[in-house]
Coordinates of N, CA and C and ligand atoms in Angstrom, one line a residue:
M11 N 76.5 33.6 102.5 CA 76.0 34.4 101.4 C 76.4 35.9 101.5
I12 N 76.8 36.4 100.3 CA 77.2 37.8 100.2 C 76.2 38.6 99.5
D13 N 75.7 39.7 100.0 CA 74.9 40.6 99.3 C 75.8 41.6 98.6
L14 N 75.6 41.7 97.2 CA 76.5 42.6 96.4 C 75.6 43.8 95.9
Y15 N 76.0 45.0 96.2 CA 75.3 46.2 95.7 C 76.1 46.7 94.6
T16 N 75.6 46.8 93.4 CA 76.5 47.1 92.3 C 75.7 47.7 91.1
A17 N 76.5 48.0 90.1 CA 75.9 48.6 88.8 C 76.8 48.2 87.7
E18 N 76.4 48.4 86.5 CA 77.2 48.0 85.3 C 78.4 48.9 85.0
T19 N 79.3 49.0 85.9 CA 80.5 49.9 85.8 C 81.8 49.1 86.2
P20 N 82.9 49.6 85.8 CA 84.2 48.9 86.2 C 84.3 48.6 87.7
N21 N 84.0 49.5 88.5 CA 84.2 49.2 90.0 C 83.2 48.1 90.4
G22 N 82.1 48.1 89.8 CA 81.1 47.0 90.1 C 81.6 45.6 89.6
W23 N 82.2 45.6 88.4 CA 82.6 44.3 87.8 C 83.8 43.8 88.6
K24 N 84.6 44.7 89.2 CA 85.7 44.2 90.0 C 85.2 43.2 91.0
I25 N 84.1 43.5 91.6 CA 83.6 42.6 92.7 C 82.9 41.4 92.1
S26 N 82.0 41.5 91.1 CA 81.3 40.3 90.6 C 82.3 39.4 90.0
I27 N 83.4 39.9 89.4 CA 84.4 39.0 88.8 C 85.2 38.3 90.0
T28 N 85.5 39.0 91.0 CA 86.2 38.4 92.1 C 85.4 37.3 92.8
L29 N 84.1 37.6 92.9 CA 83.2 36.6 93.5 C 83.1 35.4 92.6
E30 N 83.0 35.6 91.3 CA 82.9 34.4 90.4 C 84.2 33.6 90.4
E31 N 85.4 34.3 90.4 CA 86.7 33.6 90.5 C 86.8 32.8 91.8
L32 N 86.3 33.3 92.9 CA 86.4 32.7 94.2 C 85.3 31.6 94.4
G33 N 84.3 31.6 93.6 CA 83.2 30.7 93.7 C 82.4 30.9 95.0
L34 N 82.3 32.2 95.4 CA 81.5 32.5 96.6 C 80.1 32.7 96.2
A35 N 79.2 32.3 97.1 CA 77.7 32.5 96.8 C 77.4 34.0 97.0
Y36 N 76.7 34.6 96.0 CA 76.3 36.0 96.2 C 74.9 36.3 95.6
R37 N 74.3 37.3 96.1 CA 73.0 37.8 95.6 C 73.3 39.2 95.1
V38 N 72.8 39.5 93.9 CA 73.0 40.8 93.2 C 71.9 41.8 93.5
H39 N 72.2 43.0 93.9 CA 71.3 44.1 94.1 C 71.8 45.2 93.1
A40 N 71.1 45.3 92.0 CA 71.6 46.3 91.0 C 70.9 47.7 91.4
L41 N 71.8 48.7 91.6 CA 71.3 50.0 91.9 C 71.3 50.8 90.6
A42 N 70.2 51.6 90.4 CA 70.1 52.4 89.2 C 70.8 53.7 89.5
L43 N 72.0 53.9 89.0 CA 72.8 55.1 89.3 C 72.1 56.3 88.6
S44 N 71.5 56.1 87.5 CA 70.8 57.2 86.8 C 69.7 57.7 87.6
K45 N 69.2 56.9 88.6 CA 68.1 57.4 89.5 C 68.7 57.8 90.9
N46 N 70.0 57.8 91.0 CA 70.7 58.1 92.2 C 70.3 57.2 93.4
E47 N 70.0 55.9 93.1 CA 69.6 55.0 94.2 C 70.8 54.8 95.2
Q48 N 72.0 55.1 94.7 CA 73.2 54.9 95.6 C 73.3 56.0 96.7
K49 N 72.4 57.0 96.6 CA 72.4 58.0 97.6 C 71.2 57.8 98.6
A50 N 70.4 56.7 98.4 CA 69.3 56.5 99.3 C 69.8 56.3 100.7
E51 N 68.9 56.7 101.7 CA 69.3 56.6 103.1 C 69.7 55.2 103.6
W52 N 68.9 54.2 103.1 CA 69.2 52.8 103.5 C 70.5 52.4 103.1
Y53 N 70.9 52.8 101.8 CA 72.2 52.4 101.3 C 73.4 53.1 101.9
L54 N 73.2 54.3 102.3 CA 74.3 55.1 103.0 C 74.7 54.4 104.3
K55 N 73.8 53.6 104.9 CA 74.2 52.9 106.1 C 75.1 51.8 105.8
I56 N 75.1 51.3 104.5 CA 76.1 50.3 104.1 C 77.3 50.9 103.5
N57 N 77.2 51.9 102.7 CA 78.3 52.6 102.1 C 78.1 54.1 102.3
P58 N 78.8 54.7 103.3 CA 78.6 56.1 103.6 C 79.0 57.0 102.5
N59 N 79.8 56.5 101.5 CA 80.2 57.3 100.4 C 79.2 57.4 99.3
G60 N 78.1 56.6 99.4 CA 77.0 56.8 98.4 C 77.4 56.4 97.0
R61 N 78.2 55.4 96.9 CA 78.7 54.9 95.5 C 78.6 53.4 95.5
I62 N 78.6 52.8 94.3 CA 78.8 51.3 94.3 C 80.3 51.1 94.0
P63 N 80.8 49.9 94.4 CA 80.1 48.8 95.0 C 80.2 48.8 96.5
A64 N 79.4 47.9 97.1 CA 79.5 47.5 98.5 C 79.0 46.1 98.7
I65 N 79.4 45.5 99.7 CA 78.9 44.1 100.1 C 78.4 44.1 101.5
V66 N 77.6 43.1 101.8 CA 77.3 42.8 103.2 C 77.5 41.3 103.3
D67 N 78.3 40.9 104.2 CA 78.6 39.5 104.4 C 77.6 38.9 105.5
R68 N 76.6 38.2 105.0 CA 75.6 37.7 105.9 C 76.1 36.6 106.8
D69 N 77.2 35.9 106.4 CA 77.7 34.9 107.2 C 78.7 35.4 108.3
A70 N 78.9 36.7 108.4 CA 79.8 37.3 109.3 C 79.1 38.4 110.1
G71 N 77.9 38.1 110.6 CA 77.2 39.1 111.4 C 76.8 40.3 110.6
D72 N 76.4 40.1 109.3 CA 76.0 41.2 108.4 C 77.1 42.3 108.3
F73 N 78.3 41.9 108.2 CA 79.4 42.8 108.1 C 79.5 43.6 106.7
P74 N 79.4 44.9 106.8 CA 79.4 45.7 105.5 C 80.8 46.1 105.1
V75 N 81.1 46.1 103.8 CA 82.4 46.5 103.3 C 82.2 47.4 102.1
F76 N 82.8 48.6 102.1 CA 82.7 49.5 101.0 C 84.1 49.8 100.5
E77 N 84.3 50.5 99.4 CA 85.5 50.7 98.6 C 86.0 49.4 97.9
S78 N 86.0 49.4 96.6 CA 86.2 48.2 95.8 C 87.5 47.5 96.2
G79 N 88.5 48.2 96.4 CA 89.8 47.6 96.7 C 89.7 46.8 98.1
A80 N 89.1 47.5 99.0 CA 88.9 46.9 100.4 C 88.0 45.6 100.3
I81 N 87.0 45.7 99.4 CA 86.1 44.5 99.3 C 86.9 43.4 98.6
M82 N 87.7 43.7 97.7 CA 88.5 42.6 97.0 C 89.4 41.9 98.0
I83 N 90.1 42.7 98.8 CA 91.0 42.1 99.8 C 90.2 41.3 100.8
Y84 N 89.1 41.8 101.2 CA 88.2 41.1 102.2 C 87.8 39.7 101.6
L85 N 87.4 39.7 100.3 CA 86.9 38.5 99.7 C 88.0 37.5 99.5
A86 N 89.2 38.0 99.0 CA 90.3 37.1 98.8 C 90.8 36.5 100.1
E87 N 90.8 37.3 101.1 CA 91.2 36.7 102.4 C 90.2 35.7 103.0
K88 N 88.9 36.0 102.7 CA 87.9 35.1 103.2 C 88.0 33.7 102.5
A89 N 88.3 33.8 101.2 CA 88.4 32.5 100.4 C 89.8 31.9 100.5
G90 N 90.8 32.7 100.8 CA 92.2 32.2 100.8 C 92.8 32.0 99.5
R91 N 92.3 32.9 98.5 CA 92.9 32.8 97.1 C 92.9 34.2 96.5
L92 N 93.7 34.3 95.4 CA 93.9 35.5 94.7 C 94.7 36.6 95.4
L93 N 95.2 36.3 96.6 CA 96.1 37.2 97.4 C 97.0 36.4 98.2
P94 N 98.3 36.4 97.9 CA 99.2 35.5 98.7 C 99.3 35.9 100.2
Q95 N 99.7 34.9 101.0 CA 99.8 35.2 102.4 C 101.1 35.6 102.9
D96 N 102.2 35.4 102.1 CA 103.5 35.8 102.6 C 103.6 37.3 102.4
T97 N 104.4 38.0 103.3 CA 104.4 39.4 103.4 C 104.7 40.1 102.1
Q98 N 105.8 39.6 101.4 CA 106.2 40.3 100.1 C 105.2 40.0 99.0
G99 N 104.8 38.8 98.9 CA 103.8 38.4 97.8 C 102.6 39.2 98.0
R100 N 102.1 39.4 99.2 CA 100.9 40.1 99.5 C 101.1 41.6 99.2
S101 N 102.3 42.1 99.6 CA 102.6 43.5 99.3 C 102.6 43.8 97.8
R102 N 103.2 42.9 97.0 CA 103.2 43.1 95.6 C 101.8 43.2 95.0
V103 N 100.9 42.4 95.4 CA 99.5 42.4 94.9 C 98.9 43.7 95.3
I104 N 99.1 44.1 96.6 CA 98.5 45.3 97.1 C 99.0 46.6 96.4
Q105 N 100.3 46.6 96.1 CA 100.9 47.7 95.3 C 100.2 47.9 94.0
W106 N 100.0 46.8 93.2 CA 99.3 47.0 91.9 C 97.8 47.2 92.0
L107 N 97.3 46.7 93.2 CA 95.8 47.0 93.4 C 95.7 48.5 93.7
M108 N 96.6 49.1 94.5 CA 96.6 50.5 94.8 C 96.9 51.4 93.6
F109 N 97.7 50.9 92.7 CA 98.0 51.6 91.5 C 96.7 51.7 90.7
Q110 N 95.9 50.7 90.7 CA 94.6 50.9 90.1 C 93.7 51.8 90.9
M111 N 93.6 51.7 92.2 CA 92.7 52.5 93.0 C 93.0 53.9 93.0
G112 N 94.4 54.2 93.0 CA 94.8 55.6 93.1 C 95.2 56.3 91.8
G113 N 95.4 55.4 90.7 CA 95.8 56.0 89.4 C 94.9 55.6 88.3
I114 N 94.9 54.4 87.9 CA 94.1 54.0 86.7 C 92.6 54.4 86.9
G115 N 92.0 54.0 88.0 CA 90.6 54.3 88.2 C 90.2 55.8 88.2
P116 N 90.8 56.6 89.0 CA 90.5 58.0 89.0 C 90.9 58.7 87.7
M117 N 92.0 58.4 87.1 CA 92.4 59.0 85.8 C 91.5 58.6 84.7
M118 N 91.2 57.3 84.6 CA 90.3 56.9 83.5 C 88.9 57.4 83.7
G119 N 88.5 57.5 85.0 CA 87.2 58.0 85.3 C 87.1 59.5 84.8
Q120 N 88.1 60.3 85.1 CA 88.1 61.7 84.7 C 88.2 61.8 83.1
A121 N 89.0 60.9 82.5 CA 89.1 60.9 81.1 C 87.7 60.6 80.5
N122 N 86.9 59.7 81.1 CA 85.6 59.4 80.6 C 84.7 60.6 80.8
V123 N 84.8 61.3 82.0 CA 84.0 62.4 82.3 C 84.2 63.5 81.2
F124 N 85.4 63.9 81.0 CA 85.7 65.0 80.1 C 85.6 64.7 78.6
F125 N 85.9 63.4 78.3 CA 85.9 63.0 76.9 C 84.4 62.6 76.4
R126 N 83.7 62.0 77.4 CA 82.4 61.4 77.0 C 81.2 62.2 77.6
Y127 N 81.3 62.5 78.9 CA 80.0 62.9 79.5 C 79.9 64.4 79.6
A128 N 80.9 65.2 79.8 CA 80.8 66.6 80.0 C 80.1 67.3 78.8
P129 N 79.0 68.0 79.0 CA 78.3 68.7 77.9 C 79.2 69.7 77.2
E130 N 80.1 70.3 78.0 CA 81.1 71.2 77.4 C 82.4 70.5 77.2
K131 N 83.0 70.6 76.0 CA 84.3 70.0 75.7 C 85.4 70.9 76.0
I132 N 86.2 70.5 77.0 CA 87.3 71.4 77.4 C 88.6 70.7 77.0
P133 N 89.3 71.1 75.9 CA 90.4 70.4 75.4 C 91.5 70.2 76.4
Y134 N 91.8 71.2 77.3 CA 92.9 71.0 78.3 C 92.6 69.8 79.2
A135 N 91.4 69.7 79.7 CA 91.0 68.6 80.6 C 91.0 67.3 79.9
I136 N 90.5 67.2 78.7 CA 90.5 66.0 77.9 C 91.9 65.5 77.7
E137 N 92.8 66.4 77.2 CA 94.2 66.0 77.0 C 94.9 65.6 78.2
R138 N 94.7 66.4 79.3 CA 95.4 66.1 80.5 C 95.1 64.7 81.0
Y139 N 93.8 64.3 81.0 CA 93.5 63.0 81.6 C 93.8 61.9 80.6
Q140 N 93.7 62.1 79.3 CA 94.0 61.0 78.4 C 95.5 60.8 78.3
R141 N 96.3 61.9 78.5 CA 97.8 61.7 78.5 C 98.2 61.0 79.7
E142 N 97.6 61.3 80.9 CA 98.0 60.6 82.1 C 97.5 59.1 82.0
V143 N 96.4 58.8 81.4 CA 96.0 57.4 81.3 C 97.0 56.7 80.4
R144 N 97.3 57.3 79.3 CA 98.3 56.6 78.4 C 99.6 56.3 79.2
R145 N 100.0 57.3 80.0 CA 101.3 57.1 80.7 C 101.1 55.9 81.7
L146 N 100.0 55.8 82.4 CA 99.8 54.7 83.3 C 99.7 53.4 82.6
L147 N 99.1 53.4 81.4 CA 99.1 52.2 80.6 C 100.5 51.7 80.2
E148 N 101.3 52.7 79.9 CA 102.7 52.4 79.6 C 103.4 51.7 80.8
V149 N 103.1 52.2 82.0 CA 103.7 51.6 83.2 C 103.3 50.1 83.3
L150 N 102.0 49.9 83.0 CA 101.5 48.5 83.1 C 102.2 47.7 82.0
N151 N 102.3 48.2 80.8 CA 102.9 47.5 79.7 C 104.3 47.1 80.1
G152 N 105.1 48.0 80.7 CA 106.4 47.7 81.1 C 106.5 46.6 82.1
R153 N 105.6 46.7 83.1 CA 105.5 45.6 84.1 C 105.2 44.3 83.5
L154 N 104.4 44.2 82.4 CA 104.0 43.0 81.8 C 105.0 42.4 80.8
D155 N 106.0 43.2 80.6 CA 107.1 42.7 79.7 C 107.9 41.6 80.5
G156 N 107.7 40.4 80.1 CA 108.3 39.3 80.8 C 107.5 38.7 82.0
N157 N 106.4 39.3 82.3 CA 105.5 38.8 83.3 C 104.1 38.6 82.8
E158 N 103.6 37.4 83.1 CA 102.3 37.0 82.6 C 101.2 37.9 83.3
Y159 N 101.4 38.1 84.6 CA 100.5 38.8 85.4 C 101.2 39.9 86.2
L160 N 100.4 40.8 86.8 CA 101.0 42.0 87.4 C 101.8 41.7 88.7
A161 N 101.5 40.7 89.4 CA 102.1 40.5 90.7 C 102.3 39.0 91.0
G162 N 103.1 38.3 90.2 CA 103.2 36.9 90.4 C 102.1 36.2 89.7
D163 N 101.4 35.3 90.5 CA 100.2 34.6 89.9 C 99.1 35.5 89.7
Y164 N 98.1 35.1 88.9 CA 96.9 35.9 88.7 C 96.3 36.2 90.0
S165 N 95.9 37.5 90.2 CA 95.4 38.0 91.5 C 94.4 39.0 91.4
I166 N 93.9 39.5 92.5 CA 93.0 40.6 92.5 C 93.5 41.9 91.9
A167 N 94.9 42.0 91.8 CA 95.5 43.2 91.2 C 95.2 43.1 89.7
D168 N 95.2 41.9 89.1 CA 94.9 41.8 87.6 C 93.4 42.1 87.4
I169 N 92.6 41.6 88.3 CA 91.1 41.8 88.1 C 90.8 43.3 88.1
A170 N 91.4 44.0 89.2 CA 91.1 45.4 89.4 C 91.5 46.2 88.2
N171 N 92.7 46.0 87.7 CA 93.2 46.8 86.6 C 92.5 46.5 85.3
W172 N 92.3 45.2 85.1 CA 91.6 44.7 83.9 C 90.2 45.4 83.7
C173 N 89.5 45.5 84.8 CA 88.1 46.0 84.7 C 88.1 47.4 84.1
W174 N 89.1 48.2 84.5 CA 89.2 49.6 84.0 C 89.9 49.6 82.6
V175 N 91.1 49.0 82.5 CA 91.9 49.1 81.3 C 91.2 48.6 80.1
S176 N 90.4 47.5 80.3 CA 89.7 47.0 79.1 C 88.7 48.0 78.5
G177 N 88.4 49.1 79.2 CA 87.6 50.2 78.7 C 88.4 51.3 78.1
Y178 N 89.6 51.1 77.7 CA 90.5 52.2 77.2 C 89.9 53.0 76.0
A179 N 89.1 52.3 75.1 CA 88.5 53.0 74.0 C 87.5 53.9 74.4
W180 N 86.7 53.6 75.4 CA 85.7 54.5 75.9 C 86.3 55.8 76.5
A181 N 87.5 55.7 77.0 CA 88.2 56.8 77.5 C 88.9 57.6 76.4
G182 N 88.8 57.0 75.1 CA 89.5 57.7 74.0 C 91.0 57.6 74.0
V183 N 91.5 56.5 74.6 CA 93.0 56.3 74.7 C 93.4 55.1 73.9
S184 N 94.4 55.2 73.1 CA 94.9 54.1 72.3 C 95.9 53.2 73.1
I185 N 95.9 51.9 72.7 CA 96.9 51.1 73.3 C 97.9 50.6 72.2
D186 N 97.9 51.3 71.1 CA 98.8 51.0 70.0 C 100.3 50.9 70.6
G187 N 101.0 49.9 70.2 CA 102.4 49.8 70.6 C 102.5 49.1 72.0
L188 N 101.4 48.9 72.7 CA 101.5 48.3 74.1 C 101.1 46.8 74.0
D189 N 102.0 46.1 73.4 CA 101.7 44.7 73.0 C 101.6 43.8 74.2
H190 N 102.4 44.0 75.2 CA 102.3 43.2 76.4 C 101.0 43.4 77.1
L191 N 100.6 44.7 77.2 CA 99.3 45.0 77.8 C 98.1 44.4 77.0
R192 N 98.2 44.4 75.7 CA 97.1 43.9 74.8 C 97.0 42.3 75.1
R193 N 98.1 41.7 75.2 CA 98.1 40.2 75.4 C 97.5 39.9 76.8
W194 N 97.9 40.7 77.8 CA 97.4 40.5 79.1 C 95.8 40.7 79.1
L195 N 95.4 41.8 78.4 CA 93.9 42.1 78.3 C 93.2 40.8 77.7
D196 N 93.8 40.3 76.7 CA 93.1 39.1 76.0 C 93.2 37.9 76.9
R197 N 94.3 37.7 77.6 CA 94.5 36.5 78.5 C 93.4 36.5 79.6
I198 N 93.2 37.7 80.2 CA 92.2 37.8 81.3 C 90.8 37.7 80.7
A199 N 90.5 38.3 79.6 CA 89.2 38.3 79.0 C 88.7 36.9 78.6
A200 N 89.7 36.0 78.4 CA 89.4 34.6 78.1 C 88.9 33.7 79.3
R201 N 89.1 34.3 80.5 CA 88.7 33.5 81.7 C 87.2 33.4 81.8
P202 N 86.7 32.2 82.0 CA 85.2 32.0 82.1 C 84.6 32.8 83.3
A203 N 85.3 32.9 84.4 CA 84.8 33.6 85.5 C 84.7 35.1 85.2
V204 N 85.7 35.6 84.5 CA 85.7 37.0 84.1 C 84.5 37.3 83.2
Q205 N 84.3 36.4 82.2 CA 83.2 36.6 81.3 C 81.8 36.6 82.1
R206 N 81.7 35.7 83.1 CA 80.5 35.7 83.8 C 80.3 37.0 84.7
G207 N 81.4 37.3 85.4 CA 81.3 38.5 86.3 C 81.1 39.8 85.5
R208 N 81.6 39.9 84.3 CA 81.5 41.1 83.5 C 80.0 41.3 83.0
K209 N 79.2 40.3 83.1 CA 77.8 40.5 82.7 C 76.9 40.8 83.9
V210 N 77.5 41.1 85.1 CA 76.7 41.3 86.3 C 76.9 42.8 86.7
P211 N 75.7 43.5 86.8 CA 74.4 43.1 86.5 C 74.2 43.4 85.0
P212 N 73.0 42.8 84.5 CA 72.7 43.1 83.0 C 72.6 44.6 82.8
P213 N 73.1 45.1 81.7 CA 73.2 46.6 81.4 C 71.8 47.2 81.2
T214 N 70.9 47.2 82.2 CA 69.6 47.7 82.0 C 69.5 49.2 82.3
D215 N 70.4 49.7 83.2 CA 70.3 51.1 83.6 C 71.2 52.0 82.8
L216 N 72.5 51.6 82.7 CA 73.5 52.5 82.0 C 73.9 52.1 80.6
G217 N 73.3 51.0 80.1 CA 73.6 50.6 78.8 C 75.0 50.0 78.7
T218 N 75.6 50.0 77.4 CA 76.8 49.3 77.2 C 77.9 50.1 76.5
G219 N 78.1 51.3 77.0 CA 79.1 52.2 76.3 C 78.4 52.8 75.1
D220 N 77.3 53.5 75.3 CA 76.6 54.0 74.2 C 75.9 55.3 74.7
A221 N 74.9 55.8 73.9 CA 74.2 57.1 74.2 C 73.5 57.0 75.6
K222 N 73.0 55.8 75.9 CA 72.4 55.5 77.2 C 73.3 55.7 78.3
T223 N 74.6 55.3 78.1 CA 75.6 55.4 79.2 C 75.9 56.9 79.4
V224 N 76.0 57.6 78.4 CA 76.3 59.1 78.5 C 75.1 59.8 79.2
E225 N 73.9 59.4 78.8 CA 72.7 60.0 79.4 C 72.6 59.7 80.9
G226 N 72.9 58.4 81.3 CA 72.8 58.0 82.7 C 73.9 58.6 83.5
A227 N 75.1 58.7 83.0 CA 76.2 59.2 83.7 C 76.0 60.7 84.0
R228 N 75.4 61.4 83.0 CA 75.2 62.8 83.2 C 74.2 63.1 84.3
K229 N 73.3 62.1 84.6 CA 72.3 62.3 85.7 C 73.0 62.2 87.0
F230 N 74.0 61.2 87.2 CA 74.5 61.2 88.6 C 75.7 62.1 88.7
L231 N 76.3 62.6 87.6 CA 77.4 63.6 87.7 C 76.8 65.0 88.0
A232 N 75.6 65.2 87.7 CA 75.0 66.6 87.8 C 75.0 67.1 89.2
Ligands
GSH330 N1 86.7 54.5 95.2 C1 85.4 53.9 95.0 C2 84.8 54.5 93.8 C3 83.4 54.1 93.6 C4 82.7 54.8 92.4 O1 83.2 55.9 92.0 N2 81.6 54.2 91.9 C5 80.9 54.8 90.8 C6 80.6 53.8 89.8 S1 82.0 53.2 89.0 C7 79.6 55.4 91.4 O2 79.0 54.8 92.2 N3 79.1 56.5 90.9 C8 77.9 57.1 91.2 C9 78.0 58.4 91.9 O3 79.0 59.1 91.7 O4 77.0 58.9 92.5 C10 85.6 52.4 94.9 O5 86.6 52.0 94.3 O6 84.7 51.7 95.4

């Protein structure tokens, strides 16, 4: 059994979708980010960074894992799926996973902050992050030209990138002209495990990309 500490955000969905795809048993603990539950002392013992997601593997001596990319690798290795075992196949998946962790995630996160959440609108910051997101989406589109998935077979690299990229409109970025990317978004959205994992946890704290989301995000960003 895996304990999953999460919230209704892209980094959280990365793990619930991975768990659903792998068919691993898990228990959901939804943290209210708007109440800063992720900064509670008990939780910092699991994730010293005070953010979601994190897991505790109860079948492995209560082993805690934080950082969504590290959690995905841990789960894929535990189940023996969604991450190839040969050195080059594994490296390809990890490259596109790191592209999400170091590029798509932080840049879309900042685009959301300046475009949606910042009480003060700073055009330079909004344009800087939206332009960089669009550039990264063009990189993905190029990779998907002639490739169904980012790194060979469907993998944790696709899940990680999909969870963020599917929120392009919330970041105020267009995917016009990125037809390979659009098809890949639709292909992954059609997977039953993705649909199940995307609903975890129910959007009770931060809402569904609406005024409640803005209000909740402003509380933990303050
Ligand atoms: N690099 C971390 C980022 C985690 C992260 O930023 N989580 C956000 C939600 S998507 C969070 O917990 N925010 C609450 C806060 O900043 O206090 C990961 O990939 O796990």
